[in-house]
Amino acid sequence: MTTEKRDSLDPEFIEGMAKTFPVDELLDLAVMELTKNIVSAYCEKFEAVLTDQGVKAIDLSLPHFKQTTDDSGNPTVEIILKDKDFDKIHARLRELLDDLPDLSVEFARFAWTHIIAWASDLAEENLGPERIEAMTDREFNDTVYDFIHDKNPEPLEKRLKFLADVWAEDLGRVLIEAVDPPSRNLEYLEGLMGLRPEKAPIVLKPSL
């Protein structure tokens, strides 16, 4: 399959359909992965600090901490986070990511690239590379759209849904790498999650 033929295709149809997807919901899925990762990193960091430095290193004024005793009767601290707390953390992170670029455009480009590549490969598999190479750009264009629609082994909407899930998962990884929760200290993670008042505004601007 020549790159020139593939690049000659008009992306407007796929981009238009991709933009009908509820991209805000995809961002929600990505931010949920970020939320889980941050909470997990925070709990691990908390346990390490508690083990290494003891109860005195924990800010017991924060409402998500509960003083208790361990099996030996020694004072210790537990983290208490309920479902409503996770919802608040998720909402807080969404708010911090409000300045992201128009993700519908990003998803449209992602969907366009993958659907055209998939349909082009399907056409070449069915018709043979020699026949594809002999086509004009217009014939190739019509052939690929034919495989997207009439000769498609699965509905285009199903393919887009699969790509949407992949894109949301990839976005989640990008956000996690940008924040890098394991490298942060307890105080920063608490401010990030909205569990303590911020000393300075936290800004999240990952490169997408």
mmCIF file of N, CA and C in Angstrom, residues 45-125:
data_model
loop_
_atom_site.group_PDB
_atom_site.id
_atom_site.type_symbol
_atom_site.label_atom_id
_atom_site.label_comp_id
_atom_site.label_asym_id
_atom_site.label_seq_id
_atom_site.Cartn_x
_atom_site.Cartn_y
_atom_site.Cartn_z
ATOM 1 N N LYS A 45 2.805 5.861 49.504
ATOM 2 C CA LYS A 45 3.692 6.874 50.087
ATOM 3 C C LYS A 45 3.368 7.060 51.579
ATOM 4 N N PHE A 46 2.104 7.063 51.901
ATOM 5 C CA PHE A 46 1.673 7.202 53.303
ATOM 6 C C PHE A 46 2.220 6.065 54.159
ATOM 7 N N GLU A 47 2.083 4.831 53.670
ATOM 8 C CA GLU A 47 2.561 3.670 54.428
ATOM 9 C C GLU A 47 4.074 3.744 54.636
ATOM 10 N N ALA A 48 4.794 4.205 53.610
ATOM 11 C CA ALA A 48 6.244 4.307 53.729
ATOM 12 C C ALA A 48 6.639 5.355 54.766
ATOM 13 N N VAL A 49 5.968 6.498 54.739
ATOM 14 C CA VAL A 49 6.262 7.558 55.704
ATOM 15 C C VAL A 49 5.907 7.101 57.116
ATOM 16 N N LEU A 50 4.766 6.460 57.265
ATOM 17 C CA LEU A 50 4.326 5.990 58.576
ATOM 18 C C LEU A 50 5.315 4.969 59.142
ATOM 19 N N THR A 51 5.806 4.076 58.279
ATOM 20 C CA THR A 51 6.754 3.044 58.715
ATOM 21 C C THR A 51 8.109 3.646 59.071
ATOM 22 N N ASP A 52 8.578 4.578 58.235
ATOM 23 C CA ASP A 52 9.921 5.127 58.424
ATOM 24 C C ASP A 52 9.990 6.207 59.498
ATOM 25 N N GLN A 53 8.930 7.036 59.591
ATOM 26 C CA GLN A 53 8.996 8.208 60.464
ATOM 27 C C GLN A 53 7.989 8.177 61.611
ATOM 28 N N GLY A 54 7.017 7.295 61.542
ATOM 29 C CA GLY A 54 6.054 7.178 62.631
ATOM 30 C C GLY A 54 4.890 8.153 62.528
ATOM 31 N N VAL A 55 4.007 8.077 63.509
ATOM 32 C CA VAL A 55 2.773 8.870 63.523
ATOM 33 C C VAL A 55 3.067 10.369 63.518
ATOM 34 N N LYS A 56 4.171 10.763 64.121
ATOM 35 C CA LYS A 56 4.501 12.197 64.236
ATOM 36 C C LYS A 56 4.666 12.866 62.863
ATOM 37 N N ALA A 57 4.941 12.070 61.818
ATOM 38 C CA ALA A 57 5.160 12.642 60.483
ATOM 39 C C ALA A 57 3.857 12.840 59.712
ATOM 40 N N ILE A 58 2.739 12.410 60.304
ATOM 41 C CA ILE A 58 1.439 12.497 59.628
ATOM 42 C C ILE A 58 0.663 13.694 60.163
ATOM 43 N N ASP A 59 0.071 14.459 59.281
ATOM 44 C CA ASP A 59 -0.724 15.629 59.680
ATOM 45 C C ASP A 59 -2.127 15.165 60.085
ATOM 46 N N LEU A 60 -2.291 14.934 61.366
ATOM 47 C CA LEU A 60 -3.542 14.363 61.868
ATOM 48 C C LEU A 60 -4.704 15.343 61.846
ATOM 49 N N SER A 61 -4.437 16.588 61.464
ATOM 50 C CA SER A 61 -5.532 17.561 61.366
ATOM 51 C C SER A 61 -6.382 17.324 60.118
ATOM 52 N N LEU A 62 -5.880 16.543 59.181
ATOM 53 C CA LEU A 62 -6.618 16.283 57.943
ATOM 54 C C LEU A 62 -7.703 15.243 58.217
ATOM 55 N N PRO A 63 -8.908 15.487 57.701
ATOM 56 C CA PRO A 63 -10.062 14.658 58.079
ATOM 57 C C PRO A 63 -10.051 13.227 57.556
ATOM 58 N N HIS A 64 -9.183 12.922 56.579
ATOM 59 C CA HIS A 64 -9.192 11.555 56.038
ATOM 60 C C HIS A 64 -8.279 10.618 56.829
ATOM 61 N N PHE A 65 -7.671 11.122 57.899
ATOM 62 C CA PHE A 65 -6.844 10.281 58.755
ATOM 63 C C PHE A 65 -7.618 9.897 60.018
ATOM 64 N N LYS A 66 -7.424 8.668 60.450
ATOM 65 C CA LYS A 66 -8.066 8.185 61.677
ATOM 66 C C LYS A 66 -7.004 7.567 62.578
ATOM 67 N N GLN A 67 -6.887 8.107 63.781
ATOM 68 C CA GLN A 67 -5.948 7.539 64.746
ATOM 69 C C GLN A 67 -6.522 6.252 65.318
ATOM 70 N N THR A 68 -5.677 5.236 65.434
ATOM 71 C CA THR A 68 -6.102 3.955 65.977
ATOM 72 C C THR A 68 -4.886 3.260 66.579
ATOM 73 N N THR A 69 -4.989 1.993 66.870
ATOM 74 C CA THR A 69 -3.852 1.232 67.403
ATOM 75 C C THR A 69 -3.661 -0.020 66.558
ATOM 76 N N ASP A 70 -2.402 -0.473 66.492
ATOM 77 C CA ASP A 70 -2.134 -1.702 65.741
ATOM 78 C C ASP A 70 -2.376 -2.916 66.632
ATOM 79 N N ASP A 71 -2.048 -4.106 66.146
ATOM 80 C CA ASP A 71 -2.318 -5.349 66.878
ATOM 81 C C ASP A 71 -1.536 -5.426 68.188
ATOM 82 N N SER A 72 -0.451 -4.650 68.263
ATOM 83 C CA SER A 72 0.358 -4.660 69.498
ATOM 84 C C SER A 72 -0.057 -3.556 70.464
ATOM 85 N N GLY A 73 -1.075 -2.789 70.090
ATOM 86 C CA GLY A 73 -1.551 -1.715 70.949
ATOM 87 C C GLY A 73 -0.806 -0.407 70.763
ATOM 88 N N ASN A 74 0.063 -0.337 69.776
ATOM 89 C CA ASN A 74 0.800 0.901 69.521
ATOM 90 C C ASN A 74 -0.035 1.865 68.677
ATOM 91 N N PRO A 75 0.108 3.167 68.907
ATOM 92 C CA PRO A 75 -0.671 4.122 68.123
ATOM 93 C C PRO A 75 -0.274 4.105 66.646
ATOM 94 N N THR A 76 -1.249 4.199 65.791
ATOM 95 C CA THR A 76 -1.001 4.241 64.355
ATOM 96 C C THR A 76 -2.090 5.073 63.694
ATOM 97 N N VAL A 77 -2.053 5.157 62.387
ATOM 98 C CA VAL A 77 -2.997 5.991 61.639
ATOM 99 C C VAL A 77 -3.503 5.215 60.429
ATOM 100 N N GLU A 78 -4.782 5.390 60.129
ATOM 101 C CA GLU A 78 -5.376 4.788 58.936
ATOM 102 C C GLU A 78 -5.898 5.885 58.012
ATOM 103 N N ILE A 79 -5.907 5.581 56.708
ATOM 104 C CA ILE A 79 -6.539 6.475 55.737
ATOM 105 C C ILE A 79 -7.984 6.025 55.534
ATOM 106 N N ILE A 80 -8.895 6.958 55.650
ATOM 107 C CA ILE A 80 -10.307 6.660 55.431
ATOM 108 C C ILE A 80 -10.787 7.462 54.218
ATOM 109 N N LEU A 81 -10.948 6.780 53.074
ATOM 110 C CA LEU A 81 -11.470 7.418 51.863
ATOM 111 C C LEU A 81 -12.693 6.641 51.393
ATOM 112 N N LYS A 82 -13.829 7.305 51.367
ATOM 113 C CA LYS A 82 -15.080 6.674 50.950
ATOM 114 C C LYS A 82 -15.348 6.974 49.469
ATOM 115 N N ASP A 83 -16.403 6.364 48.940
ATOM 116 C CA ASP A 83 -16.741 6.562 47.531
ATOM 117 C C ASP A 83 -16.933 8.039 47.200
ATOM 118 N N LYS A 84 -17.572 8.774 48.110
ATOM 119 C CA LYS A 84 -17.812 10.196 47.854
ATOM 120 C C LYS A 84 -16.488 10.965 47.791
ATOM 121 N N ASP A 85 -15.482 10.481 48.533
ATOM 122 C CA ASP A 85 -14.170 11.123 48.492
ATOM 123 C C ASP A 85 -13.501 10.900 47.134
ATOM 124 N N PHE A 86 -13.640 9.687 46.599
ATOM 125 C CA PHE A 86 -13.099 9.401 45.268
ATOM 126 C C PHE A 86 -13.778 10.283 44.224
ATOM 127 N N ASP A 87 -15.099 10.466 44.362
ATOM 128 C CA ASP A 87 -15.837 11.327 43.426
ATOM 129 C C ASP A 87 -15.318 12.763 43.486
ATOM 130 N N LYS A 88 -15.029 13.228 44.697
ATOM 131 C CA LYS A 88 -14.519 14.592 44.855
ATOM 132 C C LYS A 88 -13.119 14.730 44.267
ATOM 133 N N ILE A 89 -12.291 13.708 44.452
ATOM 134 C CA ILE A 89 -10.937 13.728 43.901
ATOM 135 C C ILE A 89 -10.997 13.742 42.367
ATOM 136 N N HIS A 90 -11.874 12.918 41.826
ATOM 137 C CA HIS A 90 -12.051 12.864 40.372
ATOM 138 C C HIS A 90 -12.501 14.221 39.837
ATOM 139 N N ALA A 91 -13.472 14.827 40.507
ATOM 140 C CA ALA A 91 -13.968 16.147 40.082
ATOM 141 C C ALA A 91 -12.874 17.198 40.195
ATOM 142 N N ARG A 92 -12.077 17.100 41.229
ATOM 143 C CA ARG A 92 -10.974 18.043 41.437
ATOM 144 C C ARG A 92 -9.960 17.938 40.287
ATOM 145 N N LEU A 93 -9.616 16.731 39.902
ATOM 146 C CA LEU A 93 -8.653 16.530 38.820
ATOM 147 C C LEU A 93 -9.221 16.995 37.480
ATOM 148 N N ARG A 94 -10.505 16.748 37.259
ATOM 149 C CA ARG A 94 -11.142 17.248 36.034
ATOM 150 C C ARG A 94 -11.051 18.764 35.963
ATOM 151 N N GLU A 95 -11.264 19.405 37.097
ATOM 152 C CA GLU A 95 -11.194 20.868 37.157
ATOM 153 C C GLU A 95 -9.782 21.352 36.832
ATOM 154 N N LEU A 96 -8.773 20.652 37.344
ATOM 155 C CA LEU A 96 -7.388 21.040 37.086
ATOM 156 C C LEU A 96 -6.994 20.847 35.620
ATOM 157 N N LEU A 97 -7.755 20.004 34.912
ATOM 158 C CA LEU A 97 -7.439 19.704 33.516
ATOM 159 C C LEU A 97 -8.377 20.428 32.546
ATOM 160 N N ASP A 98 -9.069 21.447 33.029
ATOM 161 C CA ASP A 98 -10.032 22.168 32.196
ATOM 162 C C ASP A 98 -9.398 22.869 31.001
ATOM 163 N N ASP A 99 -8.118 23.166 31.085
ATOM 164 C CA ASP A 99 -7.464 23.929 30.021
ATOM 165 C C ASP A 99 -6.857 23.061 28.930
ATOM 166 N N LEU A 100 -7.197 21.781 28.903
ATOM 167 C CA LEU A 100 -6.701 20.919 27.840
ATOM 168 C C LEU A 100 -7.242 21.396 26.493
ATOM 169 N N PRO A 101 -6.525 21.139 25.394
ATOM 170 C CA PRO A 101 -7.029 21.538 24.074
ATOM 171 C C PRO A 101 -8.284 20.762 23.701
ATOM 172 N N ASP A 102 -8.892 21.132 22.581
ATOM 173 C CA ASP A 102 -10.113 20.474 22.112
ATOM 174 C C ASP A 102 -9.811 19.012 21.799
ATOM 175 N N LEU A 103 -10.233 18.123 22.693
ATOM 176 C CA LEU A 103 -9.886 16.715 22.539
ATOM 177 C C LEU A 103 -10.698 16.028 21.451
ATOM 178 N N SER A 104 -11.801 16.635 21.019
ATOM 179 C CA SER A 104 -12.569 16.039 19.924
ATOM 180 C C SER A 104 -11.730 16.027 18.651
ATOM 181 N N VAL A 105 -10.930 17.080 18.463
ATOM 182 C CA VAL A 105 -10.047 17.143 17.301
ATOM 183 C C VAL A 105 -8.950 16.086 17.419
ATOM 184 N N GLU A 106 -8.381 15.953 18.616
ATOM 185 C CA GLU A 106 -7.338 14.954 18.831
ATOM 186 C C GLU A 106 -7.872 13.550 18.577
ATOM 187 N N PHE A 107 -9.071 13.271 19.091
ATOM 188 C CA PHE A 107 -9.642 11.937 18.884
ATOM 189 C C PHE A 107 -9.989 11.712 17.422
ATOM 190 N N ALA A 108 -10.492 12.745 16.745
ATOM 191 C CA ALA A 108 -10.835 12.617 15.330
ATOM 192 C C ALA A 108 -9.606 12.238 14.506
ATOM 193 N N ARG A 109 -8.490 12.875 14.786
ATOM 194 C CA ARG A 109 -7.260 12.555 14.055
ATOM 195 C C ARG A 109 -6.814 11.119 14.335
ATOM 196 N N PHE A 110 -6.905 10.735 15.592
ATOM 197 C CA PHE A 110 -6.543 9.372 15.981
ATOM 198 C C PHE A 110 -7.435 8.361 15.267
ATOM 199 N N ALA A 111 -8.747 8.606 15.283
ATOM 200 C CA ALA A 111 -9.698 7.687 14.652
ATOM 201 C C ALA A 111 -9.487 7.633 13.143
ATOM 202 N N TRP A 112 -9.299 8.802 12.524
ATOM 203 C CA TRP A 112 -9.068 8.862 11.078
ATOM 204 C C TRP A 112 -7.858 8.012 10.687
ATOM 205 N N THR A 113 -6.752 8.194 11.374
ATOM 206 C CA THR A 113 -5.523 7.475 11.045
ATOM 207 C C THR A 113 -5.724 5.968 11.112
ATOM 208 N N HIS A 114 -6.363 5.493 12.174
ATOM 209 C CA HIS A 114 -6.500 4.055 12.389
ATOM 210 C C HIS A 114 -7.563 3.426 11.502
ATOM 211 N N ILE A 115 -8.673 4.114 11.278
ATOM 212 C CA ILE A 115 -9.727 3.529 10.443
ATOM 213 C C ILE A 115 -9.293 3.455 8.985
ATOM 214 N N ILE A 116 -8.642 4.493 8.489
ATOM 215 C CA ILE A 116 -8.172 4.466 7.112
ATOM 216 C C ILE A 116 -7.090 3.396 6.930
ATOM 217 N N ALA A 117 -6.194 3.285 7.893
ATOM 218 C CA ALA A 117 -5.154 2.250 7.820
ATOM 219 C C ALA A 117 -5.789 0.864 7.809
ATOM 220 N N TRP A 118 -6.782 0.666 8.658
ATOM 221 C CA TRP A 118 -7.461 -0.626 8.739
ATOM 222 C C TRP A 118 -8.212 -0.933 7.447
ATOM 223 N N ALA A 119 -8.968 0.029 6.921
ATOM 224 C CA ALA A 119 -9.735 -0.187 5.692
ATOM 225 C C ALA A 119 -8.816 -0.368 4.489
ATOM 226 N N SER A 120 -7.705 0.361 4.463
ATOM 227 C CA SER A 120 -6.738 0.229 3.366
ATOM 228 C C SER A 120 -6.123 -1.164 3.365
ATOM 229 N N ASP A 121 -5.737 -1.636 4.529
ATOM 230 C CA ASP A 121 -5.169 -2.978 4.624
ATOM 231 C C ASP A 121 -6.195 -4.039 4.239
ATOM 232 N N LEU A 122 -7.454 -3.822 4.621
ATOM 233 C CA LEU A 122 -8.520 -4.755 4.284
ATOM 234 C C LEU A 122 -8.733 -4.802 2.775
ATOM 235 N N ALA A 123 -8.687 -3.639 2.129
ATOM 236 C CA ALA A 123 -8.836 -3.581 0.677
ATOM 237 C C ALA A 123 -7.688 -4.305 -0.016
ATOM 238 N N GLU A 124 -6.471 -4.073 0.458
ATOM 239 C CA GLU A 124 -5.309 -4.721 -0.153
ATOM 240 C C GLU A 124 -5.345 -6.227 0.046
ATOM 241 N N GLU A 125 -5.798 -6.661 1.219
ATOM 242 C CA GLU A 125 -5.904 -8.092 1.509
ATOM 243 C C GLU A 125 -6.902 -8.775 0.584
#
